[in-house]
Structure formats: structure tokens, C-alpha cells
Short mmCIF file of C-alpha atoms in Angstrom, two decimals:
data_model
loop_
_atom_site.label_atom_id
_atom_site.label_comp_id
_atom_site.label_asym_id
_atom_site.label_seq_id
_atom_site.Cartn_x
_atom_site.Cartn_y
_atom_site.Cartn_z
CA ALA A 1 0.01 -0.02 0.00
CA MET A 2 1.12 3.59 -0.76
CA THR A 3 1.70 5.84 2.21
CA PRO A 4 -0.08 9.43 2.00
CA ARG A 5 3.22 11.15 1.91
CA LEU A 6 4.47 9.09 -1.05
CA ALA A 7 1.13 9.49 -2.77
CA ALA A 8 1.36 13.31 -2.32
CA ALA A 9 4.91 13.23 -3.75
CA PHE A 10 3.90 11.15 -6.79
CA ALA A 11 0.86 13.56 -7.39
CA LEU A 12 3.26 16.56 -7.21
CA ALA A 13 5.71 14.82 -9.72
CA LEU A 14 2.84 14.35 -12.21
CA ALA A 15 1.60 17.86 -11.74
CA LEU A 16 4.86 19.67 -12.43
CA PRO A 17 5.45 18.70 -16.10
CA ALA A 18 1.78 19.40 -16.76
CA ALA A 19 2.11 23.01 -15.36
CA SER A 20 5.31 23.40 -17.20
CA LEU A 21 3.69 22.37 -20.54
CA ALA A 22 0.59 24.73 -19.74
CA HIS A 23 3.02 27.65 -18.95
CA ALA A 24 4.91 27.11 -22.20
CA ALA A 25 1.61 27.01 -24.28
CA ALA A 26 0.36 30.13 -22.55
CA ARG A 27 3.65 31.92 -23.52
CA GLU A 28 3.40 30.71 -27.10
CA ASN A 29 -0.19 31.93 -27.47
CA ALA A 30 0.42 35.34 -25.67
CA PRO A 31 0.48 38.11 -28.15
CA ALA A 32 3.95 39.66 -28.57
CA ALA A 33 4.33 43.38 -27.73
CA THR A 34 5.55 44.90 -31.00
CA THR A 35 5.93 48.42 -32.14
CA ASP A 36 4.70 49.21 -35.49
CA THR A 37 7.24 50.78 -37.98
CA LEU A 38 6.24 54.29 -39.15
CA ARG A 39 6.77 54.70 -42.75
CA LEU A 40 7.69 58.23 -43.13
CA SER A 41 8.20 60.41 -46.32
CA LEU A 42 9.82 63.78 -46.55
CA ASP A 43 6.49 65.56 -46.61
CA ASP A 44 5.25 63.61 -43.64
CA ALA A 45 8.60 64.46 -41.66
CA ILE A 46 8.04 68.16 -42.28
CA ARG A 47 4.41 68.04 -41.36
CA LEU A 48 5.23 66.24 -38.05
CA ALA A 49 7.97 68.68 -37.28
CA LEU A 50 5.51 71.51 -37.59
CA ALA A 51 2.85 69.86 -35.72
CA GLN A 52 4.61 68.38 -32.77
CA GLY A 53 8.24 69.47 -32.89
CA PRO A 54 9.71 71.21 -29.76
CA GLU A 55 10.80 74.34 -31.66
CA SER A 56 7.38 74.89 -33.31
CA GLY A 57 5.68 74.19 -30.04
CA ILE A 58 7.71 76.90 -28.23
CA ALA A 59 6.99 79.35 -30.87
CA ARG A 60 3.26 78.63 -31.08
CA ALA A 61 3.11 78.87 -27.20
CA ARG A 62 4.83 82.27 -27.39
CA TRP A 63 2.41 83.52 -29.99
CA GLN A 64 -0.54 82.21 -27.88
CA ALA A 65 0.81 84.03 -24.90
CA ALA A 66 1.01 87.24 -26.85
CA LYS A 67 -2.57 87.01 -28.08
CA GLY A 68 -3.53 86.56 -24.39
CA GLN A 69 -1.70 89.65 -23.44
CA VAL A 70 -3.42 91.63 -26.12
CA ARG A 71 -6.78 90.43 -24.91
CA GLU A 72 -5.80 91.13 -21.31
CA VAL A 73 -4.65 94.77 -22.05
CA GLY A 74 -7.42 95.32 -24.53
CA GLY A 75 -9.93 94.60 -21.69
CA GLN A 76 -8.94 97.80 -19.90
CA ALA A 77 -10.52 99.83 -22.86
CA LEU A 78 -13.76 97.83 -22.72
CA PRO A 79 -16.85 98.91 -20.67
CA GLN A 80 -16.68 97.64 -17.13
CA LEU A 81 -19.65 96.88 -14.95
CA THR A 82 -19.24 96.24 -11.17
CA GLY A 83 -21.79 95.56 -8.47
CA THR A 84 -21.81 94.99 -4.76
CA ALA A 85 -24.61 93.70 -2.47
CA THR A 86 -24.66 94.31 1.21
CA TYR A 87 -26.96 92.79 4.02
CA THR A 88 -26.88 94.20 7.54
CA ARG A 89 -28.67 92.60 10.60
CA ARG A 90 -29.21 95.01 13.46
CA PHE A 91 -29.57 93.52 16.79
CA ASP A 92 -30.00 96.78 18.84
CA SER A 93 -30.47 100.50 18.13
CA VAL A 94 -30.35 103.66 20.21
CA PHE A 95 -33.53 104.49 18.46
CA ARG A 96 -35.39 101.41 19.97
CA SER A 97 -37.04 103.74 22.42
CA PHE A 98 -38.96 105.66 19.92
CA GLU A 99 -40.67 102.42 18.66
CA SER A 100 -43.30 102.91 21.21
CA ASP A 101 -43.94 106.50 19.94
CA THR A 102 -47.08 106.67 17.96
CA LEU A 103 -45.78 109.44 15.78
CA PHE A 104 -42.04 108.74 15.22
CA GLY A 105 -42.08 105.06 15.92
CA PRO A 106 -43.18 103.87 12.35
CA ILE A 107 -40.79 106.41 10.66
CA PHE A 108 -37.69 105.09 12.66
CA LYS A 109 -38.61 101.44 12.43
CA ASN A 110 -38.49 101.49 8.66
CA SER A 111 -35.68 103.89 8.34
CA ALA A 112 -31.88 102.88 7.89
CA LEU A 113 -31.10 104.17 11.34
CA ALA A 114 -33.40 101.63 13.12
CA ALA A 115 -34.41 99.04 10.80
CA GLU A 116 -33.42 95.56 11.67
CA ASN A 117 -32.74 94.29 8.28
CA THR A 118 -31.00 96.41 5.68
CA TRP A 119 -30.17 95.49 2.09
CA MET A 120 -27.92 97.73 -0.16
CA LEU A 121 -27.23 97.06 -3.93
CA ASP A 122 -24.59 99.27 -5.64
CA VAL A 123 -24.02 98.82 -9.44
CA THR A 124 -21.29 100.97 -11.30
CA ALA A 125 -20.57 101.17 -15.04
CA SER A 126 -17.49 102.76 -16.44
CA GLN A 127 -15.98 103.39 -19.80
CA VAL A 128 -12.47 104.64 -20.69
CA LEU A 129 -12.89 107.48 -23.12
CA PHE A 130 -9.33 108.80 -23.08
CA SER A 131 -6.32 107.26 -21.39
CA PRO A 132 -2.92 107.62 -22.89
CA ARG A 133 -1.61 104.79 -20.70
CA VAL A 134 -4.19 102.42 -21.64
CA TRP A 135 -3.91 102.93 -25.39
CA ALA A 136 -0.21 102.89 -25.30
CA ALA A 137 -0.32 99.50 -23.57
CA VAL A 138 -2.76 98.26 -26.10
CA ARG A 139 -0.48 99.38 -29.02
CA ALA A 140 2.65 97.74 -27.29
CA ALA A 141 0.72 94.53 -26.79
CA ARG A 142 -0.40 94.35 -30.49
CA ALA A 143 3.23 95.07 -31.51
CA TYR A 144 4.44 92.32 -29.35
CA GLU A 145 1.69 89.99 -30.74
CA ARG A 146 2.83 90.78 -34.35
CA ALA A 147 6.49 90.32 -33.49
CA ALA A 148 5.46 86.99 -32.03
CA ARG A 149 3.55 85.87 -35.18
CA SER A 150 6.51 86.83 -37.27
CA GLN A 151 8.90 85.04 -35.01
CA ARG A 152 6.50 81.89 -35.35
CA ALA A 153 6.50 82.10 -39.11
CA GLN A 154 10.38 82.28 -39.13
CA THR A 155 10.49 79.51 -36.72
CA ASP A 156 8.29 77.28 -38.94
CA ASP A 157 10.65 77.94 -41.94
CA ASP A 158 13.62 77.06 -39.78
CA VAL A 159 11.77 73.83 -38.72
CA ARG A 160 11.02 73.01 -42.26
CA LEU A 161 14.64 73.29 -43.31
CA SER A 162 15.93 71.46 -40.21
CA ALA A 163 13.50 68.52 -40.65
CA ARG A 164 14.43 68.33 -44.28
CA ARG A 165 18.14 68.42 -43.45
CA ALA A 166 17.72 65.78 -40.65
CA TYR A 167 15.63 63.45 -42.82
CA LEU A 168 17.95 63.56 -45.79
CA ASP A 169 20.99 63.12 -43.43
CA ALA A 170 19.41 60.02 -41.90
CA ALA A 171 18.65 58.62 -45.35
CA TYR A 172 22.18 59.41 -46.49
CA ARG A 173 23.64 57.73 -43.44
CA ALA A 174 21.39 54.67 -44.07
CA GLU A 175 22.94 54.50 -47.56
CA LEU A 176 26.40 54.64 -46.16
CA VAL A 177 25.60 51.85 -43.90
CA ARG A 178 24.42 49.87 -47.00
CA ILE A 179 27.50 50.61 -48.94
CA ALA A 180 29.93 49.84 -45.98
CA GLY A 181 27.92 46.53 -45.49
CA GLU A 182 28.29 45.60 -49.03
CA GLY A 183 32.08 46.40 -48.98
CA LEU A 184 32.46 44.19 -45.90
CA THR A 185 30.43 41.48 -47.64
CA GLN A 186 32.76 41.59 -50.71
CA ALA A 187 35.82 41.73 -48.51
CA ARG A 188 34.81 38.51 -46.59
CA ALA A 189 33.73 36.71 -49.78
CA TYR A 190 37.27 37.54 -51.31
CA GLU A 191 38.80 36.47 -48.14
CA ARG A 192 37.01 33.08 -48.40
CA ASP A 193 38.01 32.78 -52.07
CA VAL A 194 41.73 33.45 -51.32
CA THR A 195 41.71 30.93 -48.44
CA LEU A 196 40.45 28.16 -50.79
CA LEU A 197 42.92 29.00 -53.37
CA HIS A 198 45.66 29.15 -50.80
CA ARG A 199 44.60 25.67 -49.65
CA GLU A 200 44.94 24.43 -53.22
CA GLY A 201 48.31 26.08 -53.64
CA SER A 202 47.10 28.61 -56.26
CA ARG A 203 47.83 31.59 -53.98
CA ALA A 204 50.66 32.70 -51.86
CA GLU A 205 50.75 33.26 -48.13
CA TYR A 206 51.10 37.08 -48.75
CA ASP A 207 47.82 37.04 -50.76
CA LEU A 208 45.94 35.28 -48.02
CA LEU A 209 47.23 37.81 -45.37
CA GLN A 210 46.47 40.76 -47.57
CA ALA A 211 42.82 39.46 -48.02
CA GLN A 212 42.41 38.77 -44.27
CA VAL A 213 43.69 42.35 -43.49
CA ASP A 214 41.32 43.86 -46.15
CA ALA A 215 38.44 41.92 -44.52
CA ARG A 216 39.32 43.23 -41.00
CA ASN A 217 39.87 46.74 -42.31
CA ALA A 218 36.28 46.80 -43.73
CA GLU A 219 34.70 46.09 -40.35
CA PRO A 220 35.42 49.68 -38.73
CA PRO A 221 33.64 51.57 -41.43
CA VAL A 222 30.64 49.51 -40.89
CA LEU A 223 30.58 50.29 -37.17
CA ALA A 224 31.16 53.89 -37.78
CA ALA A 225 28.35 54.08 -40.38
CA ARG A 226 25.87 52.32 -38.04
CA SER A 227 26.82 54.65 -35.09
CA ALA A 228 26.43 57.74 -37.41
CA HIS A 229 23.10 56.42 -38.67
CA ALA A 230 21.78 55.81 -35.27
CA ALA A 231 22.84 59.39 -34.22
CA ALA A 232 21.12 60.75 -37.29
CA MET A 233 17.93 58.80 -36.53
CA LEU A 234 17.73 60.11 -33.01
CA ASP A 235 18.17 63.52 -34.21
CA LEU A 236 15.35 63.10 -36.75
CA GLN A 237 13.08 61.58 -33.95
CA ARG A 238 13.84 64.45 -31.68
CA ARG A 239 13.10 67.09 -34.40
CA LEU A 240 9.81 65.44 -35.16
CA GLY A 241 8.62 64.89 -31.63
CA LEU A 242 8.68 61.13 -31.75
CA PRO A 243 9.84 58.69 -28.98
CA ALA A 244 13.35 57.45 -29.29
CA GLY A 245 12.37 53.74 -29.58
CA GLN A 246 9.93 54.55 -32.47
CA PRO A 247 11.09 52.36 -35.63
CA LEU A 248 11.09 54.48 -38.67
CA ALA A 249 11.21 53.67 -42.56
CA LEU A 250 12.33 56.44 -44.65
CA VAL A 251 10.55 56.12 -47.93
CA THR A 252 11.71 59.05 -49.82
CA PRO A 253 14.66 58.01 -51.88
CA LEU A 254 18.12 59.96 -52.27
CA ALA A 255 17.99 59.26 -55.98
CA PHE A 256 16.01 62.11 -57.28
CA GLU A 257 14.87 62.68 -60.84
CA ASN A 258 17.44 64.38 -63.06
CA GLY A 259 19.98 64.44 -60.07
CA ARG A 260 18.03 67.38 -58.43
CA ALA A 261 16.42 67.22 -54.91
CA PRO A 262 12.71 68.04 -55.22
CA VAL A 263 11.01 70.93 -53.59
CA THR A 264 8.35 69.32 -51.18
CA ALA A 265 4.76 70.56 -51.12
CA LEU A 266 5.11 71.91 -47.46
CA ASP A 267 8.10 74.13 -48.60
CA PRO A 268 7.59 77.91 -49.29
CA LEU A 269 9.56 77.50 -52.52
CA ALA A 270 6.86 75.08 -53.88
CA ALA A 271 4.60 77.99 -54.50
#
């Protein structure tokens, strides 16, 4: 007969593999957390930089603040209406002795001097007709708002140029990575060919050493190109207001028609 302790151990031994299989199946069926790649054209990059770039956001906030100052200062020249309401409860009065008087009692009882409850409503309307200080402040606020609007337009032009430069620089760095990778691939393929020929006796030891050196020398340019490309992509993401981990696919090619870079639809020169 099997003892209770031995039966529990046997049941645990059977349950552990089943639990492991269930856990593995759950991991396989669980949806993987993936980040979609953003396919980005040059026009899309400029549009994103204008919409959510930090430079455009700062200029837009300054312009909104300037508009708020114009409204705040302009409010001083508008008609103003103020009102106050006051309630007074009188517990005692020096004229209380006159309440019993048949002649003066009703008069003092309903007057402001002896009435127990008093309400007072005061409404005041004012309009500035002439004030050099107010009109000067309004003109200064409007001038500041025009300057902020011009600064925002200048910032938008700078953002277009910087976004265009950052996009093309990232695309250029990606092309350098491709070229350096192809050079490394060719150098390693040549090294393999020379190694086989050296084993057959068709190439000298010097040729083999030269091929190995060329293959090793082709590796640093690949690492440098990848580092420069990563830095260019980070700069592009920063200018566009995108998170640093957002994968990007630049779809606008560097090989432009007739060897000339086109003017995008969002550039002022397109008009």
C-alpha cells in the first residue's frame, strides 16, 4: 500500500510537467508586444515637425501668450460693470425707545437708522474714453503679438529646413551603412576565395594575409556608419517629436529625378 506522503509526492511529480507544458503553451499563445514601424516620407517628416516638434511648440506657445496679453490689455479699454450687495442685521439700536412712540415710531422703524434688516445694492458702470496709458499699452501688446507671429513664421521656416536636413541626413547615413555593409560582404567573400585558393596552392601566403587584412579593415567603417546612422535617426526623432524607440522607415529615396532634390509641397519655395 502507498503511504499518504508517498502519494502526495507522486501527485506533485505528475503535476509539475503538466504545469510546465501549460505555462509554455500560454507563452506561445500570448500576443507579442510589437511596435509598428512608421513609414515616413519627406513631406510627412516636415508635417510632423511643424505639428509636434519642440521648436514649433515653443514658438506657438509664445504666440498664444502674446495673443492673451493683447486680450488682457485690451480689456482695460472695454466697458466695465461692477456691482456689490450688502446685507446688515441690526440687533439693537439707540432709537429703539422711539418704537413705542405713535408719531415717530413707524418712521424710525422703517428707516436705515433703526431697521433690523438692511439690504444695499450698488451697481457701477465705467468706460474709458481717453487714457494715454491704456492706449499705449494696447499698441505695445499688439506690436508684441505681431512680432511673436512673425517669429513663429520664421521658426516654422527654420523647422522645415532642419527637418528636411535631418531626414536627408538620416537617409544618407542609411545609404552609407548599406555601402559599408556591401564592402564588408565583398571583402569577406574575397577572403574566403583566397583561403580556398591558398589551400589548393594557387595563392601565396602573402595574398591570404592581404585578404584577411582587407576584410578586417572593412569592419570599422561598418561600425562607424551604423553609429552615425543611429545618431542621425535620434536627431530626426527629436526634431519630429517622436519617441526614441519608434522604428522609422524612410521612404523618400536619395536618387532624385534628373539628379536634383525636389521641393516638397510643404516648402515655401513650392509656390
